[in-house]
Short mmCIF file of C-alpha atoms in Angstrom, two decimals:
data_model
loop_
_atom_site.label_atom_id
_atom_site.label_comp_id
_atom_site.label_asym_id
_atom_site.label_seq_id
_atom_site.Cartn_x
_atom_site.Cartn_y
_atom_site.Cartn_z
CA MET A 82 0.00 0.00 0.00
CA ILE A 83 1.18 3.51 -0.75
CA LYS A 84 2.44 5.28 2.36
CA PRO A 85 0.96 8.79 2.51
CA THR A 86 3.45 11.55 3.32
CA ILE A 87 3.20 15.30 3.49
CA SER A 88 6.02 17.53 2.34
CA HIS A 89 6.28 21.23 1.71
CA SER A 90 9.74 21.09 0.15
CA VAL A 91 10.13 22.62 -3.31
CA GLU A 92 12.92 20.12 -4.08
CA GLU A 93 10.47 17.25 -3.69
CA GLU A 94 8.22 18.76 -6.37
CA SER A 95 10.81 18.62 -9.17
CA PRO A 96 10.25 16.17 -12.04
CA ASP A 97 13.40 14.27 -11.00
CA ALA A 98 12.16 13.91 -7.43
CA LYS A 99 8.77 12.72 -8.65
CA ALA A 100 10.45 10.18 -10.95
CA ARG A 101 12.57 8.87 -8.05
CA TRP A 102 9.45 8.58 -5.89
CA PHE A 103 7.58 6.68 -8.62
CA GLN A 104 10.54 4.36 -9.20
CA SER A 105 10.64 3.62 -5.47
CA LEU A 106 7.13 2.13 -5.65
CA SER A 107 6.61 -1.59 -6.06
CA ILE A 108 4.87 -2.89 -9.19
CA GLN A 109 1.73 -3.44 -7.10
CA GLU A 110 1.82 0.14 -5.81
CA ARG A 111 2.33 1.47 -9.34
CA MET A 112 -0.68 -0.52 -10.57
CA GLU A 113 -2.80 0.74 -7.66
CA LEU A 114 -1.83 4.30 -8.60
CA LEU A 115 -2.66 3.67 -12.27
CA CYS A 116 -6.06 2.22 -11.32
CA SER A 117 -6.74 5.18 -9.01
CA TYR A 118 -5.93 7.67 -11.78
CA THR A 119 -8.04 5.71 -14.27
CA ASN A 120 -10.99 5.59 -11.87
CA LEU A 121 -10.69 9.32 -11.20
CA ILE A 122 -10.62 10.15 -14.93
CA LEU A 123 -13.61 7.90 -15.65
CA ALA A 124 -15.57 9.30 -12.69
CA ARG A 125 -15.01 12.88 -13.86
CA ASN A 126 -15.54 12.18 -17.58
CA PRO A 127 -17.22 8.84 -18.33
CA LYS A 128 -17.54 9.68 -22.04
CA ILE A 129 -13.78 9.72 -22.44
CA VAL A 130 -13.88 6.05 -23.49
CA GLU A 131 -15.98 7.06 -26.50
CA LYS A 132 -13.29 9.39 -27.87
CA LYS A 133 -12.25 8.29 -31.35
CA ASP A 134 -9.79 11.06 -32.17
CA ALA A 135 -6.81 9.88 -30.16
CA ARG A 136 -3.50 10.36 -31.95
CA PRO A 137 -0.04 8.97 -31.25
CA ALA A 138 2.13 11.10 -28.97
CA SER A 139 4.71 11.42 -31.76
CA ASP A 140 2.32 13.85 -33.47
CA HIS A 141 2.75 16.22 -30.53
CA ILE A 142 6.42 15.79 -29.62
CA ARG A 143 9.31 17.37 -31.47
CA ILE A 144 12.72 15.86 -30.77
CA LEU A 145 15.59 18.31 -31.00
CA ILE A 146 19.19 17.21 -31.35
CA LYS A 147 22.01 19.55 -30.42
CA ALA A 148 24.35 19.94 -33.41
#
């Protein structure tokens, strides 16, 4: 089970800190989090499953390479 913690540190809000936190979770905890997010999305917008206009993320991401 995910252990709830409270922090007011700006350092713990960085993308790197969030990635480290997520990586520290077990597979079961990650799946519980995924299910919780999915349930929240479906509760707020049940019609989202009917959306037919989904596009691959590559249509929205531009990869830049430093020359």
